[in-house]
Amino acid sequence: MILKKTLFDDNQLMEQSKDIRREVMLLEKLKNLEDKIATVIKSVKTLKEEKAFMVSRIRELEGLLDEKNQELEQLKSEKDTVKNQIEGLLKELETLELE
């Protein structure tokens, strides 16, 4: 049995070839998109970890700042106490000098 070639045989092969190439291109694009999504997911995970670290560090530094502010208030209070004591002593000296 001899198959006769028709006018449409080449066109059918060309169409099939184009379809295969289209499918391959679509699969490549899909793979590329999948890779990009995986990269984004990794970036999001990394950013979440960094954010958690930064939030922790901020809390730590806020606690330290609160401690320093308390120390500063204590020092101001001590300074005022010493100032008042010195002023009191100076007034006593003035009264001694006036006598």
PDB file of N, CA and C in Angstrom:
ATOM      1  N   MET A   1       0.836  -1.163   0.000  1.00  0.00           N
ATOM      2  CA  MET A   1       0.000   0.000   0.000  1.00  0.00           C
ATOM      3  C   MET A   1       0.888   1.235   0.000  1.00  0.00           C
ATOM      4  N   ILE A   2       0.696   2.065  -0.895  1.00  0.00           N
ATOM      5  CA  ILE A   2       1.491   3.283  -1.066  1.00  0.00           C
ATOM      6  C   ILE A   2       0.624   4.458  -0.660  1.00  0.00           C
ATOM      7  N   LEU A   3       1.201   5.219   0.288  1.00  0.00           N
ATOM      8  CA  LEU A   3       0.462   6.410   0.722  1.00  0.00           C
ATOM      9  C   LEU A   3       0.835   7.555  -0.184  1.00  0.00           C
ATOM     10  N   LYS A   4      -0.160   8.165  -0.631  1.00  0.00           N
ATOM     11  CA  LYS A   4       0.096   9.329  -1.476  1.00  0.00           C
ATOM     12  C   LYS A   4       0.125  10.583  -0.615  1.00  0.00           C
ATOM     13  N   LYS A   5       1.065  11.369  -0.916  1.00  0.00           N
ATOM     14  CA  LYS A   5       1.216  12.615  -0.204  1.00  0.00           C
ATOM     15  C   LYS A   5       0.214  13.612  -0.766  1.00  0.00           C
ATOM     16  N   THR A   6      -0.433  14.313   0.166  1.00  0.00           N
ATOM     17  CA  THR A   6      -1.395  15.315  -0.282  1.00  0.00           C
ATOM     18  C   THR A   6      -0.836  16.701  -0.061  1.00  0.00           C
ATOM     19  N   LEU A   7      -1.523  17.653  -0.522  1.00  0.00           N
ATOM     20  CA  LEU A   7      -1.113  19.043  -0.358  1.00  0.00           C
ATOM     21  C   LEU A   7      -1.115  19.465   1.112  1.00  0.00           C
ATOM     22  N   PHE A   8      -1.941  18.855   1.909  1.00  0.00           N
ATOM     23  CA  PHE A   8      -2.124  19.282   3.295  1.00  0.00           C
ATOM     24  C   PHE A   8      -1.173  18.597   4.275  1.00  0.00           C
ATOM     25  N   ASP A   9      -0.440  17.589   3.854  1.00  0.00           N
ATOM     26  CA  ASP A   9       0.444  16.862   4.746  1.00  0.00           C
ATOM     27  C   ASP A   9       1.510  17.774   5.367  1.00  0.00           C
ATOM     28  N   ASP A  10       2.161  18.563   4.574  1.00  0.00           N
ATOM     29  CA  ASP A  10       3.197  19.461   5.086  1.00  0.00           C
ATOM     30  C   ASP A  10       2.599  20.484   6.051  1.00  0.00           C
ATOM     31  N   ASN A  11       1.458  20.966   5.716  1.00  0.00           N
ATOM     32  CA  ASN A  11       0.809  21.949   6.588  1.00  0.00           C
ATOM     33  C   ASN A  11       0.445  21.336   7.929  1.00  0.00           C
ATOM     34  N   GLN A  12      -0.004  20.100   7.910  1.00  0.00           N
ATOM     35  CA  GLN A  12      -0.358  19.440   9.161  1.00  0.00           C
ATOM     36  C   GLN A  12       0.881  19.233  10.028  1.00  0.00           C
ATOM     37  N   LEU A  13       1.968  18.836   9.428  1.00  0.00           N
ATOM     38  CA  LEU A  13       3.217  18.666  10.168  1.00  0.00           C
ATOM     39  C   LEU A  13       3.705  19.996  10.734  1.00  0.00           C
ATOM     40  N   MET A  14       3.593  21.018   9.944  1.00  0.00           N
ATOM     41  CA  MET A  14       4.014  22.340  10.388  1.00  0.00           C
ATOM     42  C   MET A  14       3.127  22.823  11.544  1.00  0.00           C
ATOM     43  N   GLU A  15       1.857  22.562  11.447  1.00  0.00           N
ATOM     44  CA  GLU A  15       0.930  22.955  12.510  1.00  0.00           C
ATOM     45  C   GLU A  15       1.243  22.186  13.793  1.00  0.00           C
ATOM     46  N   GLN A  16       1.504  20.892  13.651  1.00  0.00           N
ATOM     47  CA  GLN A  16       1.846  20.094  14.825  1.00  0.00           C
ATOM     48  C   GLN A  16       3.152  20.591  15.454  1.00  0.00           C
ATOM     49  N   SER A  17       4.095  20.912  14.611  1.00  0.00           N
ATOM     50  CA  SER A  17       5.373  21.429  15.095  1.00  0.00           C
ATOM     51  C   SER A  17       5.170  22.757  15.822  1.00  0.00           C
ATOM     52  N   LYS A  18       4.345  23.619  15.279  1.00  0.00           N
ATOM     53  CA  LYS A  18       4.058  24.907  15.921  1.00  0.00           C
ATOM     54  C   LYS A  18       3.358  24.692  17.268  1.00  0.00           C
ATOM     55  N   ASP A  19       2.432  23.748  17.283  1.00  0.00           N
ATOM     56  CA  ASP A  19       1.720  23.452  18.530  1.00  0.00           C
ATOM     57  C   ASP A  19       2.682  22.939  19.606  1.00  0.00           C
ATOM     58  N   ILE A  20       3.595  22.067  19.191  1.00  0.00           N
ATOM     59  CA  ILE A  20       4.575  21.525  20.144  1.00  0.00           C
ATOM     60  C   ILE A  20       5.470  22.646  20.664  1.00  0.00           C
ATOM     61  N   ARG A  21       5.918  23.505  19.772  1.00  0.00           N
ATOM     62  CA  ARG A  21       6.768  24.626  20.184  1.00  0.00           C
ATOM     63  C   ARG A  21       6.014  25.562  21.127  1.00  0.00           C
ATOM     64  N   ARG A  22       4.743  25.804  20.833  1.00  0.00           N
ATOM     65  CA  ARG A  22       3.918  26.640  21.707  1.00  0.00           C
ATOM     66  C   ARG A  22       3.803  26.016  23.100  1.00  0.00           C
ATOM     67  N   GLU A  23       3.573  24.728  23.130  1.00  0.00           N
ATOM     68  CA  GLU A  23       3.451  24.029  24.410  1.00  0.00           C
ATOM     69  C   GLU A  23       4.769  24.082  25.192  1.00  0.00           C
ATOM     70  N   VAL A  24       5.870  23.898  24.476  1.00  0.00           N
ATOM     71  CA  VAL A  24       7.177  23.961  25.130  1.00  0.00           C
ATOM     72  C   VAL A  24       7.412  25.363  25.683  1.00  0.00           C
ATOM     73  N   MET A  25       7.059  26.368  24.895  1.00  0.00           N
ATOM     74  CA  MET A  25       7.237  27.742  25.353  1.00  0.00           C
ATOM     75  C   MET A  25       6.365  28.024  26.577  1.00  0.00           C
ATOM     76  N   LEU A  26       5.146  27.532  26.540  1.00  0.00           N
ATOM     77  CA  LEU A  26       4.259  27.722  27.686  1.00  0.00           C
ATOM     78  C   LEU A  26       4.801  27.016  28.927  1.00  0.00           C
ATOM     79  N   LEU A  27       5.319  25.832  28.748  1.00  0.00           N
ATOM     80  CA  LEU A  27       5.905  25.104  29.873  1.00  0.00           C
ATOM     81  C   LEU A  27       7.137  25.824  30.418  1.00  0.00           C
ATOM     82  N   GLU A  28       7.939  26.369  29.521  1.00  0.00           N
ATOM     83  CA  GLU A  28       9.116  27.129  29.956  1.00  0.00           C
ATOM     84  C   GLU A  28       8.695  28.374  30.736  1.00  0.00           C
ATOM     85  N   LYS A  29       7.659  29.055  30.239  1.00  0.00           N
ATOM     86  CA  LYS A  29       7.165  30.248  30.929  1.00  0.00           C
ATOM     87  C   LYS A  29       6.605  29.873  32.300  1.00  0.00           C
ATOM     88  N   LEU A  30       5.902  28.749  32.341  1.00  0.00           N
ATOM     89  CA  LEU A  30       5.346  28.280  33.603  1.00  0.00           C
ATOM     90  C   LEU A  30       6.466  27.952  34.599  1.00  0.00           C
ATOM     91  N   LYS A  31       7.504  27.305  34.134  1.00  0.00           N
ATOM     92  CA  LYS A  31       8.657  26.972  34.982  1.00  0.00           C
ATOM     93  C   LYS A  31       9.340  28.247  35.472  1.00  0.00           C
ATOM     94  N   ASN A  32       9.478  29.205  34.578  1.00  0.00           N
ATOM     95  CA  ASN A  32      10.086  30.488  34.929  1.00  0.00           C
ATOM     96  C   ASN A  32       9.252  31.189  36.005  1.00  0.00           C
ATOM     97  N   LEU A  33       7.942  31.181  35.834  1.00  0.00           N
ATOM     98  CA  LEU A  33       7.041  31.777  36.804  1.00  0.00           C
ATOM     99  C   LEU A  33       7.131  31.050  38.148  1.00  0.00           C
ATOM    100  N   GLU A  34       7.199  29.740  38.096  1.00  0.00           N
ATOM    101  CA  GLU A  34       7.333  28.936  39.310  1.00  0.00           C
ATOM    102  C   GLU A  34       8.620  29.292  40.046  1.00  0.00           C
ATOM    103  N   ASP A  35       9.708  29.445  39.311  1.00  0.00           N
ATOM    104  CA  ASP A  35      10.989  29.823  39.918  1.00  0.00           C
ATOM    105  C   ASP A  35      10.910  31.199  40.570  1.00  0.00           C
ATOM    106  N   LYS A  36      10.254  32.131  39.884  1.00  0.00           N
ATOM    107  CA  LYS A  36      10.114  33.479  40.432  1.00  0.00           C
ATOM    108  C   LYS A  36       9.270  33.460  41.709  1.00  0.00           C
ATOM    109  N   ILE A  37       8.215  32.678  41.705  1.00  0.00           N
ATOM    110  CA  ILE A  37       7.365  32.566  42.892  1.00  0.00           C
ATOM    111  C   ILE A  37       8.152  31.966  44.050  1.00  0.00           C
ATOM    112  N   ALA A  38       8.948  30.953  43.773  1.00  0.00           N
ATOM    113  CA  ALA A  38       9.777  30.336  44.818  1.00  0.00           C
ATOM    114  C   ALA A  38      10.757  31.354  45.391  1.00  0.00           C
ATOM    115  N   THR A  39      11.328  32.177  44.527  1.00  0.00           N
ATOM    116  CA  THR A  39      12.252  33.217  44.982  1.00  0.00           C
ATOM    117  C   THR A  39      11.536  34.230  45.863  1.00  0.00           C
ATOM    118  N   VAL A  40      10.343  34.620  45.453  1.00  0.00           N
ATOM    119  CA  VAL A  40       9.558  35.577  46.240  1.00  0.00           C
ATOM    120  C   VAL A  40       9.215  34.984  47.609  1.00  0.00           C
ATOM    121  N   ILE A  41       8.845  33.724  47.639  1.00  0.00           N
ATOM    122  CA  ILE A  41       8.504  33.062  48.896  1.00  0.00           C
ATOM    123  C   ILE A  41       9.715  33.053  49.833  1.00  0.00           C
ATOM    124  N   LYS A  42      10.891  32.738  49.290  1.00  0.00           N
ATOM    125  CA  LYS A  42      12.110  32.762  50.107  1.00  0.00           C
ATOM    126  C   LYS A  42      12.375  34.167  50.635  1.00  0.00           C
ATOM    127  N   SER A  43      12.180  35.156  49.775  1.00  0.00           N
ATOM    128  CA  SER A  43      12.401  36.545  50.195  1.00  0.00           C
ATOM    129  C   SER A  43      11.436  36.944  51.305  1.00  0.00           C
ATOM    130  N   VAL A  44      10.190  36.543  51.168  1.00  0.00           N
ATOM    131  CA  VAL A  44       9.192  36.867  52.187  1.00  0.00           C
ATOM    132  C   VAL A  44       9.567  36.218  53.520  1.00  0.00           C
ATOM    133  N   LYS A  45       9.985  34.959  53.467  1.00  0.00           N
ATOM    134  CA  LYS A  45      10.400  34.268  54.693  1.00  0.00           C
ATOM    135  C   LYS A  45      11.582  34.988  55.339  1.00  0.00           C
ATOM    136  N   THR A  46      12.561  35.355  54.531  1.00  0.00           N
ATOM    137  CA  THR A  46      13.737  36.064  55.043  1.00  0.00           C
ATOM    138  C   THR A  46      13.332  37.400  55.660  1.00  0.00           C
ATOM    139  N   LEU A  47      12.463  38.129  54.971  1.00  0.00           N
ATOM    140  CA  LEU A  47      12.026  39.426  55.485  1.00  0.00           C
ATOM    141  C   LEU A  47      11.243  39.281  56.793  1.00  0.00           C
ATOM    142  N   LYS A  48      10.441  38.242  56.896  1.00  0.00           N
ATOM    143  CA  LYS A  48       9.702  38.003  58.143  1.00  0.00           C
ATOM    144  C   LYS A  48      10.660  37.708  59.288  1.00  0.00           C
ATOM    145  N   GLU A  49      11.691  36.908  59.011  1.00  0.00           N
ATOM    146  CA  GLU A  49      12.686  36.607  60.037  1.00  0.00           C
ATOM    147  C   GLU A  49      13.431  37.873  60.460  1.00  0.00           C
ATOM    148  N   GLU A  50      13.797  38.691  59.473  1.00  0.00           N
ATOM    149  CA  GLU A  50      14.498  39.939  59.773  1.00  0.00           C
ATOM    150  C   GLU A  50      13.597  40.878  60.574  1.00  0.00           C
ATOM    151  N   LYS A  51      12.314  40.922  60.213  1.00  0.00           N
ATOM    152  CA  LYS A  51      11.373  41.773  60.934  1.00  0.00           C
ATOM    153  C   LYS A  51      11.254  41.320  62.381  1.00  0.00           C
ATOM    154  N   ALA A  52      11.142  40.015  62.594  1.00  0.00           N
ATOM    155  CA  ALA A  52      11.030  39.485  63.956  1.00  0.00           C
ATOM    156  C   ALA A  52      12.273  39.860  64.770  1.00  0.00           C
ATOM    157  N   PHE A  53      13.443  39.744  64.158  1.00  0.00           N
ATOM    158  CA  PHE A  53      14.682  40.118  64.836  1.00  0.00           C
ATOM    159  C   PHE A  53      14.675  41.604  65.182  1.00  0.00           C
ATOM    160  N   MET A  54      14.267  42.430  64.219  1.00  0.00           N
ATOM    161  CA  MET A  54      14.256  43.873  64.431  1.00  0.00           C
ATOM    162  C   MET A  54      13.257  44.269  65.520  1.00  0.00           C
ATOM    163  N   VAL A  55      12.089  43.648  65.533  1.00  0.00           N
ATOM    164  CA  VAL A  55      11.103  43.942  66.572  1.00  0.00           C
ATOM    165  C   VAL A  55      11.679  43.579  67.941  1.00  0.00           C
ATOM    166  N   SER A  56      12.337  42.441  68.012  1.00  0.00           N
ATOM    167  CA  SER A  56      12.972  42.016  69.264  1.00  0.00           C
ATOM    168  C   SER A  56      14.049  43.015  69.682  1.00  0.00           C
ATOM    169  N   ARG A  57      14.850  43.424  68.740  1.00  0.00           N
ATOM    170  CA  ARG A  57      15.932  44.383  69.028  1.00  0.00           C
ATOM    171  C   ARG A  57      15.361  45.729  69.474  1.00  0.00           C
ATOM    172  N   ILE A  58      14.271  46.158  68.837  1.00  0.00           N
ATOM    173  CA  ILE A  58      13.633  47.423  69.220  1.00  0.00           C
ATOM    174  C   ILE A  58      13.137  47.336  70.660  1.00  0.00           C
ATOM    175  N   ARG A  59      12.507  46.220  71.011  1.00  0.00           N
ATOM    176  CA  ARG A  59      12.024  46.050  72.392  1.00  0.00           C
ATOM    177  C   ARG A  59      13.193  46.082  73.383  1.00  0.00           C
ATOM    178  N   GLU A  60      14.267  45.430  73.004  1.00  0.00           N
ATOM    179  CA  GLU A  60      15.461  45.414  73.856  1.00  0.00           C
ATOM    180  C   GLU A  60      15.996  46.827  74.056  1.00  0.00           C
ATOM    181  N   LEU A  61      16.096  47.578  72.963  1.00  0.00           N
ATOM    182  CA  LEU A  61      16.621  48.942  73.045  1.00  0.00           C
ATOM    183  C   LEU A  61      15.665  49.883  73.782  1.00  0.00           C
ATOM    184  N   GLU A  62      14.364  49.672  73.625  1.00  0.00           N
ATOM    185  CA  GLU A  62      13.401  50.484  74.364  1.00  0.00           C
ATOM    186  C   GLU A  62      13.535  50.237  75.868  1.00  0.00           C
ATOM    187  N   GLY A  63      13.746  48.969  76.241  1.00  0.00           N
ATOM    188  CA  GLY A  63      13.964  48.649  77.649  1.00  0.00           C
ATOM    189  C   GLY A  63      15.211  49.328  78.180  1.00  0.00           C
ATOM    190  N   LEU A  64      16.273  49.289  77.394  1.00  0.00           N
ATOM    191  CA  LEU A  64      17.524  49.948  77.786  1.00  0.00           C
ATOM    192  C   LEU A  64      17.327  51.455  77.906  1.00  0.00           C
ATOM    193  N   LEU A  65      16.592  52.025  76.979  1.00  0.00           N
ATOM    194  CA  LEU A  65      16.305  53.465  77.024  1.00  0.00           C
ATOM    195  C   LEU A  65      15.510  53.818  78.276  1.00  0.00           C
ATOM    196  N   ASP A  66      14.539  52.997  78.622  1.00  0.00           N
ATOM    197  CA  ASP A  66      13.765  53.234  79.841  1.00  0.00           C
ATOM    198  C   ASP A  66      14.674  53.204  81.071  1.00  0.00           C
ATOM    199  N   GLU A  67      15.593  52.225  81.120  1.00  0.00           N
ATOM    200  CA  GLU A  67      16.534  52.144  82.239  1.00  0.00           C
ATOM    201  C   GLU A  67      17.384  53.414  82.324  1.00  0.00           C
ATOM    202  N   LYS A  68      17.876  53.864  81.174  1.00  0.00           N
ATOM    203  CA  LYS A  68      18.732  55.065  81.149  1.00  0.00           C
ATOM    204  C   LYS A  68      17.934  56.298  81.564  1.00  0.00           C
ATOM    205  N   ASN A  69      16.678  56.372  81.137  1.00  0.00           N
ATOM    206  CA  ASN A  69      15.838  57.507  81.531  1.00  0.00           C
ATOM    207  C   ASN A  69      15.596  57.508  83.036  1.00  0.00           C
ATOM    208  N   GLN A  70      15.406  56.320  83.617  1.00  0.00           N
ATOM    209  CA  GLN A  70      15.238  56.224  85.067  1.00  0.00           C
ATOM    210  C   GLN A  70      16.519  56.645  85.786  1.00  0.00           C
ATOM    211  N   GLU A  71      17.658  56.204  85.273  1.00  0.00           N
ATOM    212  CA  GLU A  71      18.936  56.605  85.861  1.00  0.00           C
ATOM    213  C   GLU A  71      19.107  58.118  85.787  1.00  0.00           C
ATOM    214  N   LEU A  72      18.735  58.697  84.650  1.00  0.00           N
ATOM    215  CA  LEU A  72      18.854  60.137  84.463  1.00  0.00           C
ATOM    216  C   LEU A  72      17.970  60.883  85.460  1.00  0.00           C
ATOM    217  N   GLU A  73      16.745  60.414  85.631  1.00  0.00           N
ATOM    218  CA  GLU A  73      15.839  61.045  86.589  1.00  0.00           C
ATOM    219  C   GLU A  73      16.401  60.948  88.009  1.00  0.00           C
ATOM    220  N   GLN A  74      16.960  59.798  88.329  1.00  0.00           N
ATOM    221  CA  GLN A  74      17.564  59.610  89.657  1.00  0.00           C
ATOM    222  C   GLN A  74      18.732  60.572  89.850  1.00  0.00           C
ATOM    223  N   LEU A  75      19.573  60.713  88.824  1.00  0.00           N
ATOM    224  CA  LEU A  75      20.713  61.634  88.920  1.00  0.00           C
ATOM    225  C   LEU A  75      20.248  63.079  89.052  1.00  0.00           C
ATOM    226  N   LYS A  76      19.203  63.454  88.333  1.00  0.00           N
ATOM    227  CA  LYS A  76      18.663  64.816  88.448  1.00  0.00           C
ATOM    228  C   LYS A  76      18.148  65.062  89.867  1.00  0.00           C
ATOM    229  N   SER A  77      17.484  64.060  90.388  1.00  0.00           N
ATOM    230  CA  SER A  77      16.963  64.175  91.754  1.00  0.00           C
ATOM    231  C   SER A  77      18.105  64.322  92.754  1.00  0.00           C
ATOM    232  N   GLU A  78      19.151  63.505  92.592  1.00  0.00           N
ATOM    233  CA  GLU A  78      20.316  63.596  93.471  1.00  0.00           C
ATOM    234  C   GLU A  78      20.995  64.949  93.336  1.00  0.00           C
ATOM    235  N   LYS A  79      21.076  65.456  92.114  1.00  0.00           N
ATOM    236  CA  LYS A  79      21.688  66.763  91.854  1.00  0.00           C
ATOM    237  C   LYS A  79      20.902  67.854  92.583  1.00  0.00           C
ATOM    238  N   ASP A  80      19.572  67.790  92.492  1.00  0.00           N
ATOM    239  CA  ASP A  80      18.744  68.786  93.168  1.00  0.00           C
ATOM    240  C   ASP A  80      18.927  68.716  94.681  1.00  0.00           C
ATOM    241  N   THR A  81      19.024  67.490  95.189  1.00  0.00           N
ATOM    242  CA  THR A  81      19.234  67.316  96.629  1.00  0.00           C
ATOM    243  C   THR A  81      20.561  67.929  97.059  1.00  0.00           C
ATOM    244  N   VAL A  82      21.613  67.639  96.324  1.00  0.00           N
ATOM    245  CA  VAL A  82      22.942  68.183  96.642  1.00  0.00           C
ATOM    246  C   VAL A  82      22.931  69.704  96.511  1.00  0.00           C
ATOM    247  N   LYS A  83      22.294  70.221  95.495  1.00  0.00           N
ATOM    248  CA  LYS A  83      22.200  71.671  95.275  1.00  0.00           C
ATOM    249  C   LYS A  83      21.504  72.329  96.469  1.00  0.00           C
ATOM    250  N   ASN A  84      20.398  71.722  96.885  1.00  0.00           N
ATOM    251  CA  ASN A  84      19.660  72.289  98.023  1.00  0.00           C
ATOM    252  C   ASN A  84      20.496  72.236  99.303  1.00  0.00           C
ATOM    253  N   GLN A  85      21.243  71.164  99.482  1.00  0.00           N
ATOM    254  CA  GLN A  85      22.107  71.060 100.662  1.00  0.00           C
ATOM    255  C   GLN A  85      23.182  72.144 100.643  1.00  0.00           C
ATOM    256  N   ILE A  86      23.784  72.349  99.474  1.00  0.00           N
ATOM    257  CA  ILE A  86      24.842  73.370  99.344  1.00  0.00           C
ATOM    258  C   ILE A  86      24.258  74.754  99.576  1.00  0.00           C
ATOM    259  N   GLU A  87      23.092  75.032  99.011  1.00  0.00           N
ATOM    260  CA  GLU A  87      22.453  76.332  99.206  1.00  0.00           C
ATOM    261  C   GLU A  87      22.144  76.555 100.694  1.00  0.00           C
ATOM    262  N   GLY A  88      21.695  75.475 101.337  1.00  0.00           N
ATOM    263  CA  GLY A  88      21.423  75.579 102.776  1.00  0.00           C
ATOM    264  C   GLY A  88      22.686  75.877 103.560  1.00  0.00           C
ATOM    265  N   LEU A  89      23.778  75.229 103.228  1.00  0.00           N
ATOM    266  CA  LEU A  89      25.059  75.471 103.904  1.00  0.00           C
ATOM    267  C   LEU A  89      25.558  76.892 103.654  1.00  0.00           C
ATOM    268  N   LEU A  90      25.383  77.375 102.419  1.00  0.00           N
ATOM    269  CA  LEU A  90      25.805  78.743 102.093  1.00  0.00           C
ATOM    270  C   LEU A  90      24.991  79.759 102.893  1.00  0.00           C
ATOM    271  N   LYS A  91      23.712  79.512 103.076  1.00  0.00           N
ATOM    272  CA  LYS A  91      22.878  80.417 103.856  1.00  0.00           C
ATOM    273  C   LYS A  91      23.327  80.431 105.322  1.00  0.00           C
ATOM    274  N   GLU A  92      23.683  79.255 105.815  1.00  0.00           N
ATOM    275  CA  GLU A  92      24.191  79.179 107.203  1.00  0.00           C
ATOM    276  C   GLU A  92      25.483  79.965 107.330  1.00  0.00           C
ATOM    277  N   LEU A  93      26.370  79.865 106.306  1.00  0.00           N
ATOM    278  CA  LEU A  93      27.606  80.626 106.324  1.00  0.00           C
ATOM    279  C   LEU A  93      27.329  82.131 106.312  1.00  0.00           C
ATOM    280  N   GLU A  94      26.364  82.558 105.537  1.00  0.00           N
ATOM    281  CA  GLU A  94      26.006  83.978 105.460  1.00  0.00           C
ATOM    282  C   GLU A  94      25.531  84.471 106.820  1.00  0.00           C
ATOM    283  N   THR A  95      24.734  83.649 107.459  1.00  0.00           N
ATOM    284  CA  THR A  95      24.223  84.080 108.784  1.00  0.00           C
ATOM    285  C   THR A  95      25.354  84.152 109.790  1.00  0.00           C
ATOM    286  N   LEU A  96      26.357  83.267 109.669  1.00  0.00           N
ATOM    287  CA  LEU A  96      27.500  83.308 110.572  1.00  0.00           C
ATOM    288  C   LEU A  96      28.328  84.567 110.320  1.00  0.00           C
ATOM    289  N   GLU A  97      28.455  84.943 109.079  1.00  0.00           N
ATOM    290  CA  GLU A  97      29.250  86.111 108.725  1.00  0.00           C
ATOM    291  C   GLU A  97      28.564  87.398 109.182  1.00  0.00           C
ATOM    292  N   LEU A  98      27.239  87.402 109.180  1.00  0.00           N
ATOM    293  CA  LEU A  98      26.502  88.591 109.585  1.00  0.00           C
ATOM    294  C   LEU A  98      26.575  88.811 111.074  1.00  0.00           C
ATOM    295  N   GLU A  99      26.799  87.825 111.830  1.00  0.00           N
ATOM    296  CA  GLU A  99      26.833  87.957 113.278  1.00  0.00           C
ATOM    297  C   GLU A  99      28.081  88.535 113.777  1.00  0.00           C
TER     298      GLU A  99
END
